[in-house]
Amino acid sequence: MNINSKIEALFYEFKTSNVKEIADHLDVSIQYQDFKAKTLDSRLMIVDSKGYIFVRNDLDCAYENFLIAHELGHYVLHFDKDISFNFLRRVYKTRLEREANEFAIRLLMYEELHNIKDIENIEFIVKEKGIPLKIWYSLNEKII
């Protein structure tokens, strides 16, 4: 499975990198809620082949976009008729979580990754895109 080719296909088909528009095109519902677990920031549920992304209320807009991109990564890469994934802060070391994080980074930084060698302050752009620095550093060698 080539994550980059999946993202290229999304751009070609939908002509956007806006995560909410992509979710809409894929008929994935985005809903906001308060989670009881303090480290749970988002969840993807696929029920009867229909995708639902739940995002914690009152998050920074950029971080919210990262979470939606992450959950879309699970939806595109790991689709199954009835499955769910949770984004728990500090828990992203499994293969599926790393793949969803890589998908989110490649989607959110699509333009920047083509010129990454020319960018001086990559940390600023990463933060601006809502990508947690710890996640960026865990994957940047694979991505660059």
XYZ file of C-alpha atoms in Angstrom, residues 60-126:
67
model
C -7.571 24.334 18.025
C -8.745 24.452 14.388
C -5.392 23.323 12.967
C -5.143 20.370 15.389
C -8.752 19.485 14.563
C -7.785 19.334 10.865
C -4.885 17.032 11.746
C -7.250 14.730 13.654
C -9.732 14.645 10.770
C -6.880 13.920 8.328
C -5.638 11.162 10.654
C -9.084 9.543 10.840
C -9.485 9.880 7.059
C -6.182 8.018 6.836
C -7.721 5.122 8.733
C -10.825 5.328 6.545
C -8.866 5.261 3.268
C -6.075 2.875 4.313
C -7.744 0.523 6.771
C -11.391 0.430 5.667
C -13.463 -2.472 6.907
C -17.247 -2.763 7.064
C -17.463 -2.510 10.862
C -14.338 -1.139 12.562
C -13.348 1.737 14.807
C -10.163 3.614 15.698
C -9.447 6.042 18.541
C -6.837 8.795 18.508
C -5.364 8.781 21.988
C -2.735 11.378 22.793
C 0.639 9.718 23.386
C -0.426 6.428 21.759
C 0.652 6.257 18.121
C 3.257 3.535 17.881
C 1.268 0.765 16.229
C 1.662 0.221 12.496
C -1.914 1.336 11.780
C -1.503 4.517 13.838
C 1.834 5.330 12.151
C 0.213 4.859 8.739
C -2.718 7.129 9.652
C -0.270 9.750 10.983
C 1.824 9.556 7.813
C -1.333 9.914 5.715
C -2.360 13.004 7.730
C 1.076 14.610 7.393
C 1.272 13.930 3.656
C -2.244 15.265 3.137
C -1.853 18.410 5.229
C 1.636 19.217 3.920
C 1.078 18.142 0.320
C 2.439 21.357 -1.217
C 5.266 21.829 1.272
C 6.610 18.292 0.862
C 7.423 18.990 -2.801
C 9.817 21.776 -1.722
C 10.793 20.541 1.735
C 14.541 20.955 1.156
C 14.037 24.712 0.578
C 11.998 25.316 3.735
C 14.032 26.842 6.555
C 11.668 26.656 9.519
C 9.816 23.395 8.983
C 8.768 23.227 12.667
C 6.767 26.440 12.255
C 4.880 25.014 9.264
C 4.319 21.681 10.999
